[in-house]
CSV table of C-alpha atoms in Angstrom, one decimal:
chain,number,residue,atom,x,y,z
A,1,UNK,CA,0.0,0.0,0.0
A,2,UNK,CA,1.3,3.4,-0.9
A,3,UNK,CA,1.0,6.7,1.0
A,4,UNK,CA,-2.3,8.1,2.0
A,5,UNK,CA,-4.5,10.7,0.2
A,6,UNK,CA,-6.0,12.7,3.0
A,7,UNK,CA,-4.4,15.9,4.1
A,8,UNK,CA,-5.8,18.0,6.9
A,9,UNK,CA,-4.5,20.2,9.7
A,10,UNK,CA,-4.7,18.8,13.2
A,11,UNK,CA,-2.8,21.5,15.3
A,12,UNK,CA,-0.7,20.8,18.3
A,13,UNK,CA,-3.2,18.8,20.3
A,14,UNK,CA,-3.2,15.8,17.9
A,15,UNK,CA,-0.5,15.9,15.3
A,16,UNK,CA,-1.2,14.0,12.1
A,17,UNK,CA,1.8,12.4,10.2
A,18,UNK,CA,0.6,11.9,6.7
A,19,UNK,CA,3.5,9.7,5.8
A,20,UNK,CA,2.8,6.9,8.3
A,21,UNK,CA,3.5,3.2,8.2
A,22,UNK,CA,1.9,0.5,6.1
A,23,UNK,CA,-1.0,-1.6,7.2
A,24,UNK,CA,-2.4,-3.6,4.4
A,25,UNK,CA,-1.5,-5.4,1.2
A,26,UNK,CA,-4.8,-4.8,-0.5
A,27,UNK,CA,-4.3,-1.2,-1.6
A,28,UNK,CA,-2.0,0.2,-4.2
A,29,UNK,CA,-2.7,3.9,-4.2
A,30,UNK,CA,-0.2,6.2,-5.8
A,31,UNK,CA,-1.1,9.8,-5.1
A,32,UNK,CA,0.9,12.4,-7.0
A,33,UNK,CA,1.4,15.7,-5.3
A,34,UNK,CA,-0.7,16.8,-2.4
A,35,UNK,CA,-4.5,16.3,-2.5
A,36,UNK,CA,-6.2,18.7,-0.1
A,37,UNK,CA,-9.1,17.2,1.8
A,38,UNK,CA,-11.4,20.1,0.7
A,39,UNK,CA,-10.9,19.1,-2.9
A,40,UNK,CA,-11.2,15.3,-2.4
A,41,UNK,CA,-13.9,12.7,-2.2
A,42,UNK,CA,-15.4,13.5,-5.6
A,43,UNK,CA,-15.9,9.9,-6.7
A,44,UNK,CA,-15.7,6.2,-5.7
A,45,UNK,CA,-12.0,5.9,-6.3
A,46,UNK,CA,-11.3,8.9,-4.1
A,47,UNK,CA,-13.5,7.4,-1.3
A,48,UNK,CA,-11.5,4.2,-1.6
A,49,UNK,CA,-8.3,6.2,-1.4
A,50,UNK,CA,-9.6,7.9,1.8
A,51,UNK,CA,-10.2,4.5,3.3
A,52,UNK,CA,-6.6,3.6,2.5
A,53,UNK,CA,-5.5,6.5,4.6
A,54,UNK,CA,-7.4,5.1,7.6
A,55,UNK,CA,-6.0,1.6,7.3
A,56,UNK,CA,-2.6,3.0,6.8
A,57,UNK,CA,-2.3,4.0,10.5
A,58,UNK,CA,-2.9,0.5,11.8
A,59,UNK,CA,0.7,-0.5,11.1
A,60,UNK,CA,2.1,2.9,12.3
A,61,UNK,CA,5.9,2.8,13.0
A,62,UNK,CA,7.3,6.0,14.4
A,63,UNK,CA,10.5,7.7,13.1
A,64,UNK,CA,12.1,6.7,16.4
A,65,UNK,CA,11.2,3.0,15.9
A,66,UNK,CA,8.4,3.2,18.5
A,67,UNK,CA,5.6,0.7,17.8
A,68,UNK,CA,2.7,-0.4,20.0
A,69,UNK,CA,4.0,-4.0,20.1
A,70,UNK,CA,7.6,-3.0,20.7
A,71,UNK,CA,6.7,-0.6,23.6
A,72,UNK,CA,4.3,-3.1,25.3
A,73,UNK,CA,6.8,-5.9,25.1
A,74,UNK,CA,9.5,-3.7,26.6
A,75,UNK,CA,7.1,-2.9,29.5
A,76,UNK,CA,6.2,-6.5,30.2
A,77,UNK,CA,7.9,-9.1,32.4
A,78,UNK,CA,8.7,-11.2,29.3
A,79,UNK,CA,11.3,-8.8,27.9
A,80,UNK,CA,13.8,-6.1,28.7
A,81,UNK,CA,14.2,-3.0,26.5
A,82,UNK,CA,17.7,-4.1,25.4
A,83,UNK,CA,19.4,-2.5,22.4
A,84,UNK,CA,22.8,-1.0,22.4
A,85,UNK,CA,22.7,0.8,25.7
A,86,UNK,CA,20.7,2.5,28.4
A,87,UNK,CA,19.8,5.4,26.1
A,88,UNK,CA,19.0,3.4,23.0
A,89,UNK,CA,15.4,4.2,22.1
A,90,UNK,CA,14.7,6.0,25.3
A,91,UNK,CA,11.0,5.5,25.0
A,92,UNK,CA,11.5,1.7,25.4
A,93,UNK,CA,14.0,2.1,28.2
A,94,UNK,CA,11.9,4.3,30.4
A,95,UNK,CA,8.8,2.2,29.9
A,96,UNK,CA,10.7,-1.0,30.7
A,97,UNK,CA,12.1,0.3,34.0
A,98,UNK,CA,9.1,2.6,34.8
A,99,UNK,CA,10.9,5.9,34.9
A,100,UNK,CA,8.8,7.4,32.2
A,101,UNK,CA,7.4,10.9,32.6
A,102,UNK,CA,4.9,13.0,30.7
A,103,UNK,CA,7.8,14.3,28.7
A,104,UNK,CA,9.6,11.0,28.0
A,105,UNK,CA,8.2,7.7,27.0
A,106,UNK,CA,6.3,6.0,24.1
A,107,UNK,CA,3.1,8.0,24.8
A,108,UNK,CA,3.7,10.7,22.2
A,109,UNK,CA,3.9,8.2,19.4
A,110,UNK,CA,1.1,6.1,20.6
A,111,UNK,CA,-1.2,9.1,21.1
A,112,UNK,CA,-0.3,10.4,17.7
A,113,UNK,CA,-1.0,7.1,16.0
A,114,UNK,CA,-4.4,6.7,17.6
A,115,UNK,CA,-5.7,10.1,16.9
A,116,UNK,CA,-4.2,10.2,13.4
A,117,UNK,CA,-6.4,7.1,12.6
A,118,UNK,CA,-9.4,8.7,14.3
A,119,UNK,CA,-9.1,11.9,12.4
A,120,UNK,CA,-8.8,10.1,9.1
A,121,UNK,CA,-11.8,7.9,9.9
A,122,UNK,CA,-13.8,11.0,10.8
A,123,UNK,CA,-13.0,12.7,7.5
A,124,UNK,CA,-14.2,9.8,5.4
A,125,UNK,CA,-17.3,9.3,7.5
A,126,UNK,CA,-18.1,13.0,7.1
A,127,UNK,CA,-17.4,13.2,3.4
A,128,UNK,CA,-18.6,9.9,2.0
A,129,UNK,CA,-22.3,10.6,2.3
A,130,UNK,CA,-22.3,12.9,-0.8
A,131,UNK,CA,-19.9,10.8,-2.9
A,132,UNK,CA,-21.6,9.4,-6.0
A,133,UNK,CA,-20.8,5.7,-5.8
A,134,UNK,CA,-22.3,2.3,-5.5
A,135,UNK,CA,-24.5,2.4,-2.3
A,136,UNK,CA,-23.7,-1.1,-1.1
A,137,UNK,CA,-20.0,-0.3,-1.4
A,138,UNK,CA,-20.5,3.0,0.4
A,139,UNK,CA,-22.1,1.1,3.3
A,140,UNK,CA,-19.1,-1.2,3.5
A,141,UNK,CA,-16.6,1.8,3.5
A,142,UNK,CA,-18.6,3.4,6.3
A,143,UNK,CA,-18.6,0.1,8.3
A,144,UNK,CA,-14.8,-0.2,7.8
A,145,UNK,CA,-14.2,3.3,8.9
A,146,UNK,CA,-16.3,2.8,12.1
A,147,UNK,CA,-14.5,-0.4,12.8
A,148,UNK,CA,-11.2,1.3,12.5
A,149,UNK,CA,-12.3,4.3,14.6
A,150,UNK,CA,-13.4,1.8,17.3
A,151,UNK,CA,-10.1,0.0,17.0
A,152,UNK,CA,-8.0,3.2,17.5
A,153,UNK,CA,-10.2,4.3,20.4
A,154,UNK,CA,-9.9,1.0,22.2
A,155,UNK,CA,-6.1,1.3,22.2
A,156,UNK,CA,-6.2,4.9,23.3
A,157,UNK,CA,-8.7,4.4,26.2
A,158,UNK,CA,-6.8,1.4,27.5
A,159,UNK,CA,-3.4,3.1,27.3
A,160,UNK,CA,-4.4,6.6,28.5
A,161,UNK,CA,-7.9,6.4,30.1
A,162,UNK,CA,-8.7,10.1,29.8
A,163,UNK,CA,-8.9,11.1,26.2
A,164,UNK,CA,-10.9,13.4,23.9
A,165,UNK,CA,-13.8,11.9,22.0
A,166,UNK,CA,-14.1,13.0,18.4
A,167,UNK,CA,-16.9,11.7,16.2
A,168,UNK,CA,-16.6,14.4,13.6
A,169,UNK,CA,-13.9,16.5,12.2
A,170,UNK,CA,-12.6,19.4,14.3
A,171,UNK,CA,-11.4,22.7,12.9
A,172,UNK,CA,-8.1,24.3,14.0
A,173,UNK,CA,-10.1,27.1,15.7
A,174,UNK,CA,-11.7,24.5,17.9
A,175,UNK,CA,-8.7,22.4,18.8
A,176,UNK,CA,-7.5,24.3,21.8
A,177,UNK,CA,-10.9,24.0,23.5
A,178,UNK,CA,-11.2,20.3,23.2
A,179,UNK,CA,-12.1,18.5,26.5
A,180,UNK,CA,-11.6,14.9,27.6
A,181,UNK,CA,-14.4,12.4,27.8
A,182,UNK,CA,-14.9,9.9,30.5
A,183,UNK,CA,-13.8,6.3,29.8
A,184,UNK,CA,-17.4,5.2,30.0
A,185,UNK,CA,-18.3,7.6,27.2
A,186,UNK,CA,-15.5,6.4,25.0
A,187,UNK,CA,-16.4,2.7,25.6
A,188,UNK,CA,-20.0,3.5,24.7
A,189,UNK,CA,-18.9,5.1,21.4
A,190,UNK,CA,-16.7,2.1,20.6
A,191,UNK,CA,-19.6,-0.3,21.2
A,192,UNK,CA,-21.9,1.9,19.1
A,193,UNK,CA,-19.4,2.0,16.2
A,194,UNK,CA,-18.8,-1.8,16.2
A,195,UNK,CA,-22.5,-2.8,16.5
A,196,UNK,CA,-23.5,-0.4,13.7
A,197,UNK,CA,-20.6,-1.6,11.5
A,198,UNK,CA,-21.2,-5.3,11.9
A,199,UNK,CA,-24.0,-5.8,9.4
A,200,UNK,CA,-22.2,-4.1,6.5
A,201,UNK,CA,-18.8,-5.7,7.1
A,202,UNK,CA,-18.2,-8.6,4.8
A,203,UNK,CA,-18.2,-12.1,6.2
A,204,UNK,CA,-14.9,-12.8,4.5
A,205,UNK,CA,-12.6,-11.2,2.0
A,206,UNK,CA,-10.5,-12.5,-0.9
A,207,UNK,CA,-7.1,-12.8,0.6
A,208,UNK,CA,-5.2,-12.2,-2.6
A,209,UNK,CA,-6.7,-8.8,-3.2
A,210,UNK,CA,-8.2,-7.7,0.1
A,211,UNK,CA,-6.2,-9.4,2.8
A,212,UNK,CA,-6.1,-7.1,5.9
A,213,UNK,CA,-9.5,-5.5,5.5
A,214,UNK,CA,-12.0,-5.7,8.4
A,215,UNK,CA,-14.6,-8.4,8.4
A,216,UNK,CA,-17.5,-9.4,10.5
A,217,UNK,CA,-15.3,-11.8,12.4
A,218,UNK,CA,-12.9,-9.0,13.2
A,219,UNK,CA,-15.8,-6.9,14.4
A,220,UNK,CA,-17.1,-9.6,16.7
A,221,UNK,CA,-13.6,-10.2,18.0
A,222,UNK,CA,-12.9,-6.6,18.8
A,223,UNK,CA,-16.3,-6.1,20.4
A,224,UNK,CA,-15.6,-9.2,22.6
A,225,UNK,CA,-12.3,-7.7,23.7
A,226,UNK,CA,-14.0,-4.4,24.4
A,227,UNK,CA,-16.7,-6.1,26.6
A,228,UNK,CA,-14.1,-8.2,28.4
A,229,UNK,CA,-12.0,-5.1,29.2
A,230,UNK,CA,-15.1,-3.7,30.9
A,231,UNK,CA,-15.8,-7.0,32.7
A,232,UNK,CA,-19.0,-7.5,30.8
A,233,UNK,CA,-18.3,-11.2,30.8
A,234,UNK,CA,-21.6,-12.5,29.3
A,235,UNK,CA,-21.6,-10.2,26.3
A,236,UNK,CA,-17.8,-10.8,25.8
A,237,UNK,CA,-18.3,-14.6,25.7
A,238,UNK,CA,-21.2,-14.2,23.3
A,239,UNK,CA,-19.2,-12.1,20.8
A,240,UNK,CA,-16.1,-14.3,21.1
A,241,UNK,CA,-18.2,-17.4,20.6
A,242,UNK,CA,-19.4,-16.0,17.3
A,243,UNK,CA,-15.8,-15.9,16.2
A,244,UNK,CA,-14.6,-19.1,17.7
A,245,UNK,CA,-17.3,-21.6,16.8
A,246,UNK,CA,-16.7,-25.2,18.0
A,247,UNK,CA,-13.3,-25.4,19.7
A,248,UNK,CA,-10.8,-27.0,17.5
A,249,UNK,CA,-13.1,-26.9,14.4
A,250,UNK,CA,-13.8,-24.3,11.8
A,251,UNK,CA,-16.0,-21.4,12.8
A,252,UNK,CA,-18.8,-19.8,10.8
A,253,UNK,CA,-16.3,-17.4,9.3
A,254,UNK,CA,-13.9,-20.1,8.3
A,255,UNK,CA,-11.4,-19.5,11.1
A,256,UNK,CA,-9.5,-22.5,12.3
A,257,UNK,CA,-6.4,-23.1,14.3
A,258,UNK,CA,-3.4,-24.0,12.1
A,259,UNK,CA,-2.3,-27.6,12.7
A,260,UNK,CA,1.3,-26.6,13.5
A,261,UNK,CA,2.1,-23.6,15.8
A,262,UNK,CA,5.3,-23.0,13.9
A,263,UNK,CA,3.4,-22.4,10.7
A,264,UNK,CA,2.1,-19.1,12.1
A,265,UNK,CA,5.6,-17.6,11.8
A,266,UNK,CA,6.3,-18.6,8.2
A,267,UNK,CA,6.7,-15.2,6.6
A,268,UNK,CA,4.9,-16.5,3.5
A,269,UNK,CA,1.9,-17.8,5.4
A,270,UNK,CA,0.0,-14.4,5.4
A,271,UNK,CA,-3.7,-14.1,6.1
A,272,UNK,CA,-4.0,-17.8,7.0
A,273,UNK,CA,-7.1,-19.5,8.6
A,274,UNK,CA,-6.1,-18.4,12.1
A,275,UNK,CA,-5.7,-14.8,11.2
A,276,UNK,CA,-8.6,-12.5,12.2
A,277,UNK,CA,-7.0,-9.0,11.8
A,278,UNK,CA,-3.5,-8.8,10.5
A,279,UNK,CA,-1.0,-6.0,10.0
A,280,UNK,CA,0.7,-6.4,6.7
A,281,UNK,CA,4.3,-5.4,5.7
A,282,UNK,CA,6.2,-5.7,2.5
A,283,UNK,CA,9.8,-5.7,1.3
A,284,UNK,CA,8.9,-3.7,-1.9
A,285,UNK,CA,8.5,-0.2,-0.5
A,286,UNK,CA,12.1,0.7,-0.8
A,287,UNK,CA,12.1,2.2,2.8
A,288,UNK,CA,15.2,4.2,3.5
A,289,UNK,CA,16.9,6.0,6.4
A,290,UNK,CA,15.7,9.4,5.1
A,291,UNK,CA,12.2,8.6,6.4
A,292,UNK,CA,12.0,5.6,8.7
A,293,UNK,CA,8.3,6.2,9.4
A,294,UNK,CA,7.6,6.0,5.7
A,295,UNK,CA,8.8,2.4,5.3
A,296,UNK,CA,6.3,-0.4,4.8
A,297,UNK,CA,8.7,-3.0,6.0
A,298,UNK,CA,8.5,-4.5,9.5
A,299,UNK,CA,11.1,-2.7,11.7
A,300,UNK,CA,10.5,-5.2,14.5
A,301,UNK,CA,12.4,-7.8,12.4
A,302,UNK,CA,15.7,-5.9,12.6
A,303,UNK,CA,15.1,-4.6,16.1
A,304,UNK,CA,14.8,-8.0,17.9
A,305,UNK,CA,17.6,-9.8,16.0
A,306,UNK,CA,20.9,-10.7,17.9
A,307,UNK,CA,23.5,-7.9,17.5
A,308,UNK,CA,26.6,-8.8,15.6
A,309,UNK,CA,25.4,-12.2,14.6
A,310,UNK,CA,27.8,-14.5,12.8
A,311,UNK,CA,27.1,-18.1,11.7
A,312,UNK,CA,30.0,-20.5,12.4
A,313,UNK,CA,28.5,-23.7,10.8
A,314,UNK,CA,26.5,-24.6,7.8
A,315,UNK,CA,23.5,-25.5,9.9
A,316,UNK,CA,23.4,-22.2,11.9
A,317,UNK,CA,20.2,-20.2,11.7
A,318,UNK,CA,20.2,-17.5,9.0
A,319,UNK,CA,19.5,-14.6,11.3
A,320,UNK,CA,20.3,-11.2,10.1
A,321,UNK,CA,22.5,-9.3,12.5
A,322,UNK,CA,20.0,-7.1,14.4
A,323,UNK,CA,19.9,-4.6,17.2
A,324,UNK,CA,19.2,-6.8,20.2
A,325,UNK,CA,16.1,-5.1,21.4
A,326,UNK,CA,13.5,-6.9,23.6
A,327,UNK,CA,15.7,-9.7,24.8
A,328,UNK,CA,13.6,-12.4,26.5
A,329,UNK,CA,13.8,-12.5,30.3
A,330,UNK,CA,15.0,-15.6,32.1
A,331,UNK,CA,11.6,-15.8,33.7
A,332,UNK,CA,9.9,-16.3,30.3
A,333,UNK,CA,12.6,-18.7,29.2
A,334,UNK,CA,12.1,-20.8,32.3
A,335,UNK,CA,8.4,-20.8,31.8
A,336,UNK,CA,8.4,-21.9,28.2
A,337,UNK,CA,11.7,-23.9,27.9
A,338,UNK,CA,10.0,-27.3,28.0
A,339,UNK,CA,6.9,-26.3,26.1
A,340,UNK,CA,6.6,-27.3,22.4
A,341,UNK,CA,6.2,-23.7,21.4
A,342,UNK,CA,9.6,-22.8,22.8
A,343,UNK,CA,11.6,-23.3,19.6
A,344,UNK,CA,9.3,-21.1,17.6
A,345,UNK,CA,9.2,-18.4,20.3
A,346,UNK,CA,12.8,-18.0,21.6
A,347,UNK,CA,16.1,-17.9,19.8
A,348,UNK,CA,18.6,-19.3,22.2
A,349,UNK,CA,21.9,-17.5,21.2
A,350,UNK,CA,23.5,-18.5,24.4
A,351,UNK,CA,23.2,-22.2,23.4
A,352,UNK,CA,24.2,-21.6,19.8
A,353,UNK,CA,27.4,-19.8,21.0
A,354,UNK,CA,28.3,-22.5,23.6
A,355,UNK,CA,28.0,-25.2,21.0
A,356,UNK,CA,30.2,-23.3,18.5
A,357,UNK,CA,27.3,-22.8,16.0
A,358,UNK,CA,27.2,-19.0,16.0
A,359,UNK,CA,28.5,-15.9,17.8
A,360,UNK,CA,26.9,-12.6,18.7
A,361,UNK,CA,27.7,-9.4,20.4
A,362,UNK,CA,26.2,-8.9,23.9
A,363,UNK,CA,23.8,-6.0,23.8
A,364,UNK,CA,22.3,-4.1,26.7
A,365,UNK,CA,20.6,-6.3,29.3
A,366,UNK,CA,21.6,-9.3,27.3
A,367,UNK,CA,20.1,-12.6,28.5
A,368,UNK,CA,21.2,-14.8,25.6
A,369,UNK,CA,17.5,-15.2,24.6
A,370,UNK,CA,15.9,-13.4,21.7
A,371,UNK,CA,12.4,-13.3,20.1
A,372,UNK,CA,12.4,-16.0,17.5
A,373,UNK,CA,8.9,-15.1,16.3
A,374,UNK,CA,10.1,-11.9,14.8
A,375,UNK,CA,13.9,-12.2,14.4
A,376,UNK,CA,14.8,-11.1,10.8
A,377,UNK,CA,16.3,-13.7,8.5
A,378,UNK,CA,18.2,-13.7,5.3
A,379,UNK,CA,15.5,-15.9,3.9
A,380,UNK,CA,13.0,-13.0,4.3
A,381,UNK,CA,13.8,-12.1,0.8
A,382,UNK,CA,14.7,-8.5,0.3
A,383,UNK,CA,14.3,-6.8,-3.1
A,384,UNK,CA,17.5,-4.8,-2.9
A,385,UNK,CA,15.7,-1.4,-3.0
A,386,UNK,CA,16.1,0.9,0.0
A,387,UNK,CA,17.9,-0.2,3.2
A,388,UNK,CA,17.8,-3.8,4.2
A,389,UNK,CA,17.0,-3.0,7.8
A,390,UNK,CA,13.7,-1.3,6.9
A,391,UNK,CA,12.3,-3.7,4.4
A,392,UNK,CA,11.4,-7.0,6.1
A,393,UNK,CA,8.0,-8.4,4.9
A,394,UNK,CA,6.7,-10.4,7.9
A,395,UNK,CA,3.2,-9.6,8.9
A,396,UNK,CA,2.0,-9.3,12.5
A,397,UNK,CA,-1.2,-10.7,14.0
A,398,UNK,CA,-3.3,-8.1,15.7
A,399,UNK,CA,-6.0,-10.7,16.5
A,400,UNK,CA,-5.7,-14.4,15.9
A,401,UNK,CA,-7.9,-17.3,16.8
A,402,UNK,CA,-5.9,-18.9,19.6
A,403,UNK,CA,-6.0,-15.5,21.3
A,404,UNK,CA,-9.8,-15.3,21.0
A,405,UNK,CA,-10.2,-18.9,22.3
A,406,UNK,CA,-8.3,-18.0,25.5
A,407,UNK,CA,-10.2,-14.7,25.8
A,408,UNK,CA,-13.5,-16.5,25.6
A,409,UNK,CA,-12.4,-19.0,28.1
A,410,UNK,CA,-11.4,-16.1,30.4
A,411,UNK,CA,-14.8,-14.5,30.0
A,412,UNK,CA,-16.6,-17.8,30.8
A,413,UNK,CA,-14.5,-18.5,33.9
A,414,UNK,CA,-14.6,-15.0,35.3
A,415,UNK,CA,-18.3,-14.6,34.5
A,416,UNK,CA,-19.4,-18.0,35.9
A,417,UNK,CA,-20.3,-19.3,32.4
A,418,UNK,CA,-20.0,-22.7,30.7
A,419,UNK,CA,-16.9,-24.2,32.2
A,420,UNK,CA,-17.1,-27.2,29.9
A,421,UNK,CA,-16.8,-25.0,26.9
A,422,UNK,CA,-14.1,-22.9,28.6
A,423,UNK,CA,-12.1,-26.1,29.1
A,424,UNK,CA,-12.6,-27.1,25.5
A,425,UNK,CA,-11.3,-23.8,24.3
A,426,UNK,CA,-8.2,-23.9,26.6
A,427,UNK,CA,-7.4,-27.4,25.6
A,428,UNK,CA,-7.8,-26.9,21.9
A,429,UNK,CA,-4.9,-24.5,22.1
A,430,UNK,CA,-2.9,-27.0,24.1
A,431,UNK,CA,-3.8,-29.9,21.8
A,432,UNK,CA,-2.4,-27.9,18.9
A,433,UNK,CA,0.8,-27.1,20.8
A,434,UNK,CA,1.4,-30.7,21.9
A,435,UNK,CA,-0.1,-32.5,18.9
A,436,UNK,CA,-2.1,-34.7,21.3
A,437,UNK,CA,-4.8,-34.6,23.9
A,438,UNK,CA,-2.7,-35.8,26.8
A,439,UNK,CA,-2.0,-32.4,28.3
A,440,UNK,CA,-5.4,-31.2,29.2
A,441,UNK,CA,-5.9,-28.8,32.1
A,442,UNK,CA,-9.1,-27.6,33.9
A,443,UNK,CA,-10.3,-24.2,32.9
A,444,UNK,CA,-9.1,-22.0,35.8
A,445,UNK,CA,-7.8,-18.5,35.7
A,446,UNK,CA,-4.3,-19.6,36.6
A,447,UNK,CA,-4.2,-22.0,33.7
A,448,UNK,CA,-5.6,-19.5,31.3
A,449,UNK,CA,-3.1,-16.9,32.5
A,450,UNK,CA,-0.2,-19.3,32.0
A,451,UNK,CA,-1.5,-20.5,28.6
A,452,UNK,CA,-1.8,-16.9,27.3
A,453,UNK,CA,1.8,-16.3,28.2
A,454,UNK,CA,3.1,-19.3,26.4
A,455,UNK,CA,0.9,-19.0,23.3
A,456,UNK,CA,1.2,-15.3,22.8
A,457,UNK,CA,4.7,-14.5,24.0
A,458,UNK,CA,6.2,-11.5,22.2
A,459,UNK,CA,3.0,-10.5,20.4
A,460,UNK,CA,2.3,-7.4,22.6
A,461,UNK,CA,-0.5,-8.9,24.8
A,462,UNK,CA,1.3,-9.6,28.1
A,463,UNK,CA,1.4,-6.1,29.6
A,464,UNK,CA,-2.3,-5.4,28.7
A,465,UNK,CA,-3.2,-8.8,30.2
A,466,UNK,CA,-1.5,-8.1,33.4
A,467,UNK,CA,-3.2,-4.8,33.8
A,468,UNK,CA,-6.6,-6.3,32.9
A,469,UNK,CA,-6.1,-9.0,35.5
A,470,UNK,CA,-4.9,-6.4,38.1
A,471,UNK,CA,-1.7,-8.4,38.5
A,472,UNK,CA,0.7,-5.8,37.1
A,473,UNK,CA,1.7,-4.4,40.5
A,474,UNK,CA,2.7,-7.8,41.8
A,475,UNK,CA,4.5,-9.1,38.6
A,476,UNK,CA,6.1,-5.8,37.5
A,477,UNK,CA,6.7,-4.3,40.9
A,478,UNK,CA,10.4,-5.3,40.9
A,479,UNK,CA,10.7,-3.4,37.6
A,480,UNK,CA,9.4,-0.2,39.2
A,481,UNK,CA,5.7,-0.5,38.4
A,482,UNK,CA,3.6,1.4,40.9
A,483,UNK,CA,0.0,0.4,41.4
A,484,UNK,CA,-2.5,3.2,40.8
A,485,UNK,CA,-0.1,4.9,38.4
A,486,UNK,CA,1.5,2.8,35.8
A,487,UNK,CA,-1.7,1.0,34.6
A,488,UNK,CA,-1.9,3.9,32.1
A,489,UNK,CA,0.5,6.1,30.3
A,490,UNK,CA,0.7,9.8,31.0
A,491,UNK,CA,-0.9,12.3,28.7
A,492,UNK,CA,2.0,13.6,26.5
A,493,UNK,CA,3.3,16.9,27.9
A,494,UNK,CA,2.9,18.7,24.6
A,495,UNK,CA,-0.7,17.8,24.3
A,496,UNK,CA,-1.5,19.9,27.4
A,497,UNK,CA,0.3,23.1,26.3
A,498,UNK,CA,-2.2,25.8,25.3
A,499,UNK,CA,-5.1,23.4,25.5
A,500,UNK,CA,-7.8,22.3,28.0
A,501,UNK,CA,-6.5,18.8,28.1
A,502,UNK,CA,-5.6,17.8,31.7
A,503,UNK,CA,-3.1,15.3,33.0
A,504,UNK,CA,-4.6,12.1,34.6
A,505,UNK,CA,-4.7,12.0,38.4
A,506,UNK,CA,-2.5,8.9,38.3
A,507,UNK,CA,0.2,11.2,36.9
A,508,UNK,CA,-0.3,14.1,39.3
A,509,UNK,CA,-3.0,15.9,37.3
A,510,UNK,CA,-6.6,16.7,38.0
A,511,UNK,CA,-8.4,14.5,35.4
């Protein structure tokens, strides 16, 4: 997908970077010059291009290499920030050791990402009504824009709690007078957007041409997550059941657990049967150092690879020498070491070096363990255009079926629902991992918590899970996490200058 079409002014409160990161494979839009929003949305093609602009924000990668998954991994107990030193990508470092402040941390980039997507969604929703185009297609575009607006708001309300609520475009003259909504108001709008969108989202999309676009299954999955976050366990279980179907079988939307866990991480296995909503990357965008945020390659692939990697034998893994960010903690290593998912999750460079297979440089907070799921490899074919480090093509799952199985099991257990079904969901995930049915466990919260850690390690879920379960203070306390404060990020300092936005009470403010 090429760069977006929309261009509008957002002011200091919510900056909009028009050259943001890639999200989907399905769009090839090549805008020439700058198209002003006031002159746009004249026909169906331009409405389509406007939709591209909204999707484009899903895979946002900041110029400082800050991504949602990278930041959340750094803050969890499964990873350290790592890198080349204590000041390497400061946003990760301060989140990892909980020394972040309103002026320093990943919050600027994550706030900018969320509201950039919301502003773009609001533009198309405001403009599309008068666009001469096929009416059924118009309904679909509206549904997709509402899904995406809900998607961005869900991230923002979880990460910041006290945020503005925009359901229409805002002029620059109004920006400085924007007030924050209550979390309850934001969640109500998210639920409204998703329920209104559901009927007009497609049940499925052709992967070859539309892989990455929102579907009814993605809508139910996101709404289920939204309900669970609010501890609405019955509605959460109902929405997630619509996605999951019979545990271990194919759902009404065609979702099915892949037979082999390792196949999830085959870079060529994009938009597979387990994928519900997926962030797409490519090695054809010719991303270069002149604009890191413009690349459509997956920067996580170079970031998590072992620094100074050198193969010593013919059978050594073909890792690309990376930057050693997000090294895996000994705690996660010990938890997963004897699980079948271990070899697809963790790259054990310590073992490779001790056995004379490879060597590597010891980066900051090195443990010897790296994130195998996303470590870049020479076999991730690079076209040769742009800089190698910025052009890896591995997609990232935002929502996949095993995640939804475990979330539904959680909703059932916490809500006093059908424990037999909860057990079937939990053990379907374990059966796939072990390739047998000999490792079944009862559906308890402790077992679900452990299974989510093993199944989803490194995929950006752990920190959000710990906060949702109210376990972050206990688990992350040794890292500096303070209960009643670090469950949310601070409102970025610049967002409060010359505006009516207030800092959250958790961070010393009044909101």
